[in-house]
PDB file of C-alpha atoms in Angstrom:
ATOM      1  CA  ASP A   1      18.277  54.742 -29.842  1.00 57.00           C
ATOM      2  CA  THR A   2      17.303  55.359 -26.296  1.00 80.00           C
ATOM      3  CA  GLY A   3      15.024  58.674 -27.402  1.00 93.00           C
ATOM      4  CA  VAL A   4      11.616  58.679 -28.027  1.00 96.00           C
ATOM      5  CA  SER A   5      10.506  57.049 -31.110  1.00 96.00           C
ATOM      6  CA  GLN A   6       6.898  57.721 -32.446  1.00 97.00           C
ATOM      7  CA  ASN A   7       5.212  55.195 -34.988  1.00 97.00           C
ATOM      8  CA  PRO A   8       3.917  55.395 -37.657  1.00 97.00           C
ATOM      9  CA  ARG A   9       5.753  58.986 -38.568  1.00 96.00           C
ATOM     10  CA  HIS A  10       3.207  59.784 -41.792  1.00 97.00           C
ATOM     11  CA  LYS A  11      -0.384  58.761 -41.761  1.00 97.00           C
ATOM     12  CA  ILE A  12      -2.009  59.178 -44.832  1.00 98.00           C
ATOM     13  CA  THR A  13      -6.310  58.019 -44.199  1.00 98.00           C
ATOM     14  CA  LYS A  14      -9.693  59.580 -45.639  1.00 97.00           C
ATOM     15  CA  ARG A  15     -12.089  61.959 -43.698  1.00 97.00           C
ATOM     16  CA  GLY A  16     -14.711  59.219 -41.449  1.00 97.00           C
ATOM     17  CA  GLN A  17     -11.664  56.651 -41.239  1.00 98.00           C
ATOM     18  CA  ASN A  18     -10.323  55.436 -37.168  1.00 98.00           C
ATOM     19  CA  VAL A  19      -6.725  56.263 -37.698  1.00 98.00           C
ATOM     20  CA  THR A  20      -4.249  55.122 -33.688  1.00 98.00           C
ATOM     21  CA  PHE A  21      -0.977  56.666 -32.827  1.00 97.00           C
ATOM     22  CA  ARG A  22       2.059  54.884 -30.432  1.00 98.00           C
ATOM     23  CA  CYS A  23       5.021  56.797 -28.634  1.00 98.00           C
ATOM     24  CA  ASP A  24       7.093  54.952 -26.565  1.00 97.00           C
ATOM     25  CA  PRO A  25       9.428  57.436 -23.382  1.00 97.00           C
ATOM     26  CA  ILE A  26      12.060  56.600 -22.886  1.00 95.00           C
ATOM     27  CA  SER A  27      13.112  53.930 -19.793  1.00 92.00           C
ATOM     28  CA  GLU A  28      11.845  55.173 -16.566  1.00 88.00           C
ATOM     29  CA  HIS A  29       9.960  58.266 -17.499  1.00 92.00           C
ATOM     30  CA  ASN A  30       6.931  58.134 -15.862  1.00 91.00           C
ATOM     31  CA  ARG A  31       5.284  60.900 -17.886  1.00 93.00           C
ATOM     32  CA  LEU A  32       4.193  60.855 -20.903  1.00 96.00           C
ATOM     33  CA  TYR A  33       2.309  63.701 -22.879  1.00 96.00           C
ATOM     34  CA  TRP A  34       0.478  63.562 -26.662  1.00 97.00           C
ATOM     35  CA  TYR A  35       0.249  67.636 -28.648  1.00 97.00           C
ATOM     36  CA  ARG A  36      -0.507  68.775 -31.540  1.00 97.00           C
ATOM     37  CA  GLN A  37       1.137  70.272 -34.099  1.00 97.00           C
ATOM     38  CA  THR A  38      -0.830  72.739 -37.056  1.00 95.00           C
ATOM     39  CA  LEU A  39       1.022  73.910 -39.848  1.00 90.00           C
ATOM     40  CA  GLY A  40       2.804  77.714 -38.484  1.00 89.00           C
ATOM     41  CA  GLN A  41       2.374  76.599 -35.199  1.00 93.00           C
ATOM     42  CA  GLY A  42       3.805  76.170 -31.285  1.00 95.00           C
ATOM     43  CA  PRO A  43       2.517  72.558 -30.032  1.00 96.00           C
ATOM     44  CA  GLU A  44      -0.289  72.435 -28.282  1.00 95.00           C
ATOM     45  CA  PHE A  45      -0.592  70.537 -25.320  1.00 94.00           C
ATOM     46  CA  LEU A  46      -3.302  67.674 -25.489  1.00 96.00           C
ATOM     47  CA  THR A  47      -3.411  65.713 -22.389  1.00 95.00           C
ATOM     48  CA  TYR A  48      -0.680  64.174 -20.263  1.00 94.00           C
ATOM     49  CA  PHE A  49      -0.486  60.819 -17.820  1.00 95.00           C
ATOM     50  CA  GLN A  50       1.277  59.794 -15.027  1.00 92.00           C
ATOM     51  CA  ASN A  51       2.231  56.284 -15.542  1.00 93.00           C
ATOM     52  CA  GLU A  52      -1.005  55.160 -16.124  1.00 93.00           C
ATOM     53  CA  ALA A  53      -3.439  57.812 -15.358  1.00 93.00           C
ATOM     54  CA  GLN A  54      -4.168  60.423 -17.205  1.00 93.00           C
ATOM     55  CA  LEU A  55      -3.691  63.028 -15.033  1.00 90.00           C
ATOM     56  CA  GLU A  56      -4.489  66.188 -18.045  1.00 89.00           C
ATOM     57  CA  LYS A  57      -7.391  66.456 -20.897  1.00 91.00           C
ATOM     58  CA  SER A  58      -7.604  69.801 -22.859  1.00 91.00           C
ATOM     59  CA  ARG A  59     -10.430  71.244 -23.935  1.00 89.00           C
ATOM     60  CA  LEU A  60      -8.370  70.587 -28.323  1.00 85.00           C
ATOM     61  CA  LEU A  61      -9.495  66.889 -27.164  1.00 88.00           C
ATOM     62  CA  SER A  62     -12.703  65.534 -28.262  1.00 90.00           C
ATOM     63  CA  ASP A  63     -15.573  63.097 -27.652  1.00 93.00           C
ATOM     64  CA  ARG A  64     -13.361  61.470 -31.263  1.00 96.00           C
ATOM     65  CA  PHE A  65     -10.064  61.513 -29.269  1.00 96.00           C
ATOM     66  CA  SER A  66      -9.185  58.446 -27.718  1.00 96.00           C
ATOM     67  CA  ALA A  67      -5.397  58.751 -24.906  1.00 97.00           C
ATOM     68  CA  GLU A  68      -4.006  55.290 -23.325  1.00 96.00           C
ATOM     69  CA  ARG A  69      -0.792  54.625 -21.707  1.00 96.00           C
ATOM     70  CA  PRO A  70      -1.833  50.726 -19.907  1.00 92.00           C
ATOM     71  CA  LYS A  71       0.807  49.781 -18.022  1.00 87.00           C
ATOM     72  CA  GLY A  72       2.809  53.181 -18.501  1.00 87.00           C
ATOM     73  CA  SER A  73       5.435  52.969 -20.487  1.00 91.00           C
ATOM     74  CA  PHE A  74       4.325  53.230 -24.073  1.00 97.00           C
ATOM     75  CA  SER A  75       0.978  54.625 -24.665  1.00 98.00           C
ATOM     76  CA  THR A  76      -1.344  55.095 -27.580  1.00 98.00           C
ATOM     77  CA  LEU A  77      -3.498  57.933 -29.006  1.00 98.00           C
ATOM     78  CA  GLU A  78      -6.459  57.215 -32.000  1.00 97.00           C
ATOM     79  CA  ILE A  79      -8.351  59.317 -33.544  1.00 97.00           C
ATOM     80  CA  GLN A  80     -12.369  58.404 -34.279  1.00 97.00           C
ATOM     81  CA  ARG A  81     -14.102  59.646 -36.960  1.00 97.00           C
ATOM     82  CA  THR A  82     -10.778  61.506 -38.725  1.00 97.00           C
ATOM     83  CA  GLU A  83     -12.030  65.310 -40.247  1.00 96.00           C
ATOM     84  CA  GLN A  84      -9.761  67.559 -42.023  1.00 96.00           C
ATOM     85  CA  GLY A  85      -9.364  69.913 -39.219  1.00 95.00           C
ATOM     86  CA  ASP A  86      -7.529  66.579 -37.828  1.00 97.00           C
ATOM     87  CA  SER A  87      -4.340  66.921 -40.398  1.00 97.00           C
ATOM     88  CA  ALA A  88      -1.569  67.858 -38.207  1.00 97.00           C
ATOM     89  CA  MET A  89       1.947  66.801 -36.117  1.00 97.00           C
ATOM     90  CA  TYR A  90       1.050  65.069 -33.419  1.00 98.00           C
ATOM     91  CA  LEU A  91       4.411  65.237 -31.273  1.00 98.00           C
ATOM     92  CA  CYS A  92       4.796  63.168 -27.808  1.00 98.00           C
ATOM     93  CA  ALA A  93       6.743  64.386 -25.036  1.00 96.00           C
ATOM     94  CA  SER A  94       8.045  61.965 -21.614  1.00 95.00           C
ATOM     95  CA  SER A  95       9.800  63.465 -18.906  1.00 91.00           C
ATOM     96  CA  ILE A  96      10.020  62.143 -15.380  1.00 86.00           C
ATOM     97  CA  SER A  97       8.269  64.003 -12.840  1.00 79.00           C
ATOM     98  CA  GLY A  98       9.232  64.994  -8.898  1.00 69.00           C
ATOM     99  CA  GLY A  99      12.353  67.231  -7.748  1.00 61.00           C
ATOM    100  CA  PHE A 100      12.992  71.028  -7.575  1.00 59.00           C
ATOM    101  CA  SER A 101      14.130  72.080 -10.854  1.00 63.00           C
ATOM    102  CA  TYR A 102      12.216  71.768 -14.133  1.00 68.00           C
ATOM    103  CA  ASN A 103      11.386  68.643 -15.450  1.00 77.00           C
ATOM    104  CA  GLU A 104      12.777  69.082 -19.692  1.00 85.00           C
ATOM    105  CA  GLN A 105      10.226  67.336 -21.442  1.00 90.00           C
ATOM    106  CA  PHE A 106      12.224  65.065 -24.781  1.00 93.00           C
ATOM    107  CA  PHE A 107      10.745  65.453 -27.948  1.00 96.00           C
ATOM    108  CA  GLY A 108       9.741  62.307 -30.167  1.00 96.00           C
ATOM    109  CA  PRO A 109       9.386  63.093 -34.198  1.00 96.00           C
ATOM    110  CA  GLY A 110       5.989  63.033 -34.339  1.00 97.00           C
ATOM    111  CA  THR A 111       3.293  61.554 -36.422  1.00 97.00           C
ATOM    112  CA  ARG A 112       2.300  63.757 -39.681  1.00 97.00           C
ATOM    113  CA  LEU A 113      -1.146  63.484 -40.280  1.00 98.00           C
ATOM    114  CA  THR A 114      -3.090  64.014 -43.541  1.00 97.00           C
ATOM    115  CA  VAL A 115      -6.290  63.647 -43.652  1.00 97.00           C
ATOM    116  CA  LEU A 116      -8.008  63.608 -47.464  1.00 96.00           C
TER     117      LEU A 116
ATOM    118  CA  GLN B   1      -6.278  82.217 -26.187  1.00 47.00           C
ATOM    119  CA  GLN B   2      -2.425  82.726 -26.945  1.00 49.00           C
ATOM    120  CA  GLN B   3      -0.686  83.048 -23.582  1.00 81.00           C
ATOM    121  CA  VAL B   4       3.335  83.617 -24.429  1.00 90.00           C
ATOM    122  CA  LYS B   5       3.380  86.076 -27.467  1.00 93.00           C
ATOM    123  CA  GLN B   6       6.568  85.345 -30.062  1.00 96.00           C
ATOM    124  CA  SER B   7       8.415  88.259 -32.542  1.00 95.00           C
ATOM    125  CA  PRO B   8       9.173  88.465 -35.374  1.00 97.00           C
ATOM    126  CA  GLN B   9       7.290  85.869 -37.179  1.00 96.00           C
ATOM    127  CA  SER B  10      10.268  84.947 -39.699  1.00 97.00           C
ATOM    128  CA  LEU B  11      14.046  86.527 -39.419  1.00 97.00           C
ATOM    129  CA  ILE B  12      16.934  87.179 -42.084  1.00 98.00           C
ATOM    130  CA  VAL B  13      20.276  87.459 -39.689  1.00 98.00           C
ATOM    131  CA  GLN B  14      23.573  87.657 -41.751  1.00 97.00           C
ATOM    132  CA  LYS B  15      26.274  84.354 -40.441  1.00 97.00           C
ATOM    133  CA  GLY B  16      27.971  86.686 -37.424  1.00 97.00           C
ATOM    134  CA  GLY B  17      25.420  88.688 -36.340  1.00 97.00           C
ATOM    135  CA  ILE B  18      23.356  88.781 -33.872  1.00 98.00           C
ATOM    136  CA  SER B  19      19.932  87.080 -34.053  1.00 98.00           C
ATOM    137  CA  ILE B  20      17.157  88.621 -31.218  1.00 98.00           C
ATOM    138  CA  ILE B  21      13.161  86.998 -30.993  1.00 98.00           C
ATOM    139  CA  ASN B  22      11.330  88.758 -28.322  1.00 97.00           C
ATOM    140  CA  CYS B  23       8.235  87.290 -27.022  1.00 95.00           C
ATOM    141  CA  ALA B  24       5.058  88.383 -23.311  1.00 93.00           C
ATOM    142  CA  TYR B  25       3.693  86.861 -21.087  1.00 88.00           C
ATOM    143  CA  GLU B  26       1.040  87.317 -19.297  1.00 82.00           C
ATOM    144  CA  ASN B  27       1.719  87.202 -15.404  1.00 72.00           C
ATOM    145  CA  THR B  28       3.870  85.067 -12.850  1.00 63.00           C
ATOM    146  CA  ALA B  29       1.769  83.095 -11.705  1.00 65.00           C
ATOM    147  CA  PHE B  30       4.732  79.765 -13.453  1.00 66.00           C
ATOM    148  CA  ASP B  31       7.721  77.730 -12.945  1.00 72.00           C
ATOM    149  CA  TYR B  32       9.641  77.959 -15.649  1.00 84.00           C
ATOM    150  CA  PHE B  33      10.003  80.007 -19.591  1.00 89.00           C
ATOM    151  CA  PRO B  34      12.589  77.497 -22.021  1.00 91.00           C
ATOM    152  CA  TRP B  35      12.943  78.254 -25.345  1.00 95.00           C
ATOM    153  CA  TYR B  36      13.297  75.501 -28.253  1.00 96.00           C
ATOM    154  CA  GLN B  37      14.564  74.870 -31.286  1.00 97.00           C
ATOM    155  CA  GLN B  38      12.823  73.079 -34.066  1.00 96.00           C
ATOM    156  CA  PHE B  39      14.549  70.962 -37.501  1.00 95.00           C
ATOM    157  CA  PRO B  40      12.423  70.164 -40.326  1.00 91.00           C
ATOM    158  CA  GLY B  41      10.199  67.023 -39.800  1.00 89.00           C
ATOM    159  CA  LYS B  42      11.807  66.934 -36.545  1.00 91.00           C
ATOM    160  CA  GLY B  43      10.218  67.369 -32.891  1.00 94.00           C
ATOM    161  CA  PRO B  44      10.726  70.179 -30.528  1.00 96.00           C
ATOM    162  CA  ALA B  45      14.845  70.082 -28.963  1.00 95.00           C
ATOM    163  CA  LEU B  46      14.583  71.709 -25.067  1.00 92.00           C
ATOM    164  CA  LEU B  47      17.918  74.991 -26.215  1.00 94.00           C
ATOM    165  CA  ILE B  48      17.518  77.029 -22.430  1.00 92.00           C
ATOM    166  CA  ALA B  49      14.971  77.913 -19.665  1.00 90.00           C
ATOM    167  CA  ILE B  50      15.159  80.727 -17.005  1.00 87.00           C
ATOM    168  CA  ARG B  51      13.429  80.962 -13.802  1.00 83.00           C
ATOM    169  CA  PRO B  52      11.256  84.630 -13.645  1.00 79.00           C
ATOM    170  CA  ASP B  53      13.865  85.049 -10.033  1.00 83.00           C
ATOM    171  CA  VAL B  54      16.627  85.760 -12.338  1.00 87.00           C
ATOM    172  CA  SER B  55      17.246  88.019 -15.472  1.00 90.00           C
ATOM    173  CA  GLU B  56      19.804  86.731 -17.551  1.00 94.00           C
ATOM    174  CA  LYS B  57      20.960  82.947 -18.508  1.00 94.00           C
ATOM    175  CA  LYS B  58      24.170  82.246 -20.499  1.00 95.00           C
ATOM    176  CA  GLU B  59      24.959  78.738 -22.873  1.00 94.00           C
ATOM    177  CA  GLY B  60      27.448  78.656 -24.636  1.00 96.00           C
ATOM    178  CA  ARG B  61      26.784  81.637 -27.440  1.00 97.00           C
ATOM    179  CA  PHE B  62      22.918  81.852 -26.224  1.00 96.00           C
ATOM    180  CA  THR B  63      21.037  83.724 -23.927  1.00 96.00           C
ATOM    181  CA  ILE B  64      18.506  84.174 -22.238  1.00 94.00           C
ATOM    182  CA  SER B  65      17.411  87.783 -21.473  1.00 93.00           C
ATOM    183  CA  PHE B  66      13.667  88.157 -19.162  1.00 89.00           C
ATOM    184  CA  ASN B  67      12.242  91.084 -17.494  1.00 87.00           C
ATOM    185  CA  LYS B  68      10.378  90.383 -15.628  1.00 84.00           C
ATOM    186  CA  SER B  69       8.894  93.708 -15.256  1.00 86.00           C
ATOM    187  CA  ALA B  70       8.269  94.190 -18.736  1.00 88.00           C
ATOM    188  CA  LYS B  71       6.930  90.910 -18.607  1.00 88.00           C
ATOM    189  CA  GLN B  72       9.457  90.246 -21.574  1.00 91.00           C
ATOM    190  CA  PHE B  73      12.329  88.101 -22.600  1.00 92.00           C
ATOM    191  CA  SER B  74      14.522  87.456 -25.459  1.00 96.00           C
ATOM    192  CA  LEU B  75      16.491  84.455 -26.826  1.00 97.00           C
ATOM    193  CA  HIS B  76      19.351  86.354 -28.551  1.00 97.00           C
ATOM    194  CA  ILE B  77      22.304  84.022 -30.663  1.00 97.00           C
ATOM    195  CA  MET B  78      25.515  85.435 -30.667  1.00 97.00           C
ATOM    196  CA  ASP B  79      27.709  84.943 -33.717  1.00 97.00           C
ATOM    197  CA  SER B  80      25.040  83.198 -35.631  1.00 98.00           C
ATOM    198  CA  GLN B  81      25.987  80.666 -38.045  1.00 97.00           C
ATOM    199  CA  PRO B  82      23.641  78.845 -41.283  1.00 96.00           C
ATOM    200  CA  GLY B  83      23.127  75.887 -38.824  1.00 97.00           C
ATOM    201  CA  ASP B  84      21.146  77.983 -36.754  1.00 97.00           C
ATOM    202  CA  SER B  85      18.308  78.054 -38.719  1.00 98.00           C
ATOM    203  CA  ALA B  86      15.625  76.263 -37.455  1.00 97.00           C
ATOM    204  CA  THR B  87      12.598  77.248 -35.800  1.00 97.00           C
ATOM    205  CA  TYR B  88      11.871  78.250 -32.137  1.00 98.00           C
ATOM    206  CA  PHE B  89       9.298  79.043 -30.679  1.00 97.00           C
ATOM    207  CA  CYS B  90       8.724  80.556 -26.989  1.00 95.00           C
ATOM    208  CA  ALA B  91       6.755  79.039 -23.693  1.00 93.00           C
ATOM    209  CA  ARG B  92       6.000  78.726 -20.027  1.00 89.00           C
ATOM    210  CA  LEU B  93       5.336  76.596 -18.261  1.00 83.00           C
ATOM    211  CA  GLN B  94       1.835  76.550 -17.601  1.00 66.00           C
ATOM    212  CA  GLY B  95       0.144  73.642 -12.963  1.00 52.00           C
ATOM    213  CA  ARG B  96       0.736  75.662  -9.985  1.00 50.00           C
ATOM    214  CA  ASN B  97       0.440  70.971  -9.091  1.00 53.00           C
ATOM    215  CA  ARG B  98       3.545  71.094 -11.557  1.00 66.00           C
ATOM    216  CA  ASP B  99       2.290  69.562 -14.441  1.00 67.00           C
ATOM    217  CA  ASP B 100       4.397  70.786 -16.432  1.00 76.00           C
ATOM    218  CA  LYS B 101       2.197  71.087 -19.250  1.00 85.00           C
ATOM    219  CA  ILE B 102       4.075  73.854 -22.343  1.00 91.00           C
ATOM    220  CA  ILE B 103       1.999  76.729 -23.351  1.00 90.00           C
ATOM    221  CA  PHE B 104       3.349  77.537 -26.871  1.00 94.00           C
ATOM    222  CA  GLY B 105       4.592  80.493 -28.440  1.00 94.00           C
ATOM    223  CA  LYS B 106       3.862  80.337 -32.027  1.00 95.00           C
ATOM    224  CA  GLY B 107       7.259  80.597 -33.489  1.00 97.00           C
ATOM    225  CA  THR B 108      10.573  82.491 -35.479  1.00 98.00           C
ATOM    226  CA  ARG B 109      11.109  80.548 -38.836  1.00 97.00           C
ATOM    227  CA  LEU B 110      15.957  81.863 -39.030  1.00 98.00           C
ATOM    228  CA  HIS B 111      16.842  81.706 -40.986  1.00 98.00           C
ATOM    229  CA  ILE B 112      20.755  82.544 -42.046  1.00 97.00           C
ATOM    230  CA  LEU B 113      22.561  84.336 -44.935  1.00 96.00           C
ATOM    231  CA  PRO B 114      25.926  82.126 -45.862  1.00 91.00           C
TER     232      PRO B 114
END
């Protein structure tokens, strides 16, 4: 399977614990995006990387959230001191930048986080 | 702040009928207006996309109609099938620097009756 993969698929944690999610993009895709989707809503942009550089962060990304893409390949999203409001589906997408047309983002299946 | 307003929130259509989902946006300083399809437990997948200098785009049973003066665009699914039952999101690409960041609508849950 050469699509975007995310692990784990589900995570249940207690409030106050730290969690980390991993995203493996499609190989050779230099852009990687993180989105958050709550029940009944569309995905909301959190942050994105071009290669290993984090180029933009949404104001939704509080200081409890940190994302990395150390070698320009896989990425991790860490949430510290989780709160119940962090419960959501965390989606990762990847694409190739450049060109003059729309650069399609391919989404992974997401990691569903439940904070008790 | 929501930058694409999508309606209806849910839609039920008989098999073989036409499903129509509408979206409105605030300005045209962006490049593309895509539609995404999402099945339960899956990430969104690109269905079809249109640029604002094109009034209509058709791919198979799916058509986007774009009305620039009204700042609206819509998705038509012809001959709707039970397999089309999913959540559909209209969206826009945001970013003058071509960051391709996607702004999604709230979604329409479509159910096709067999």
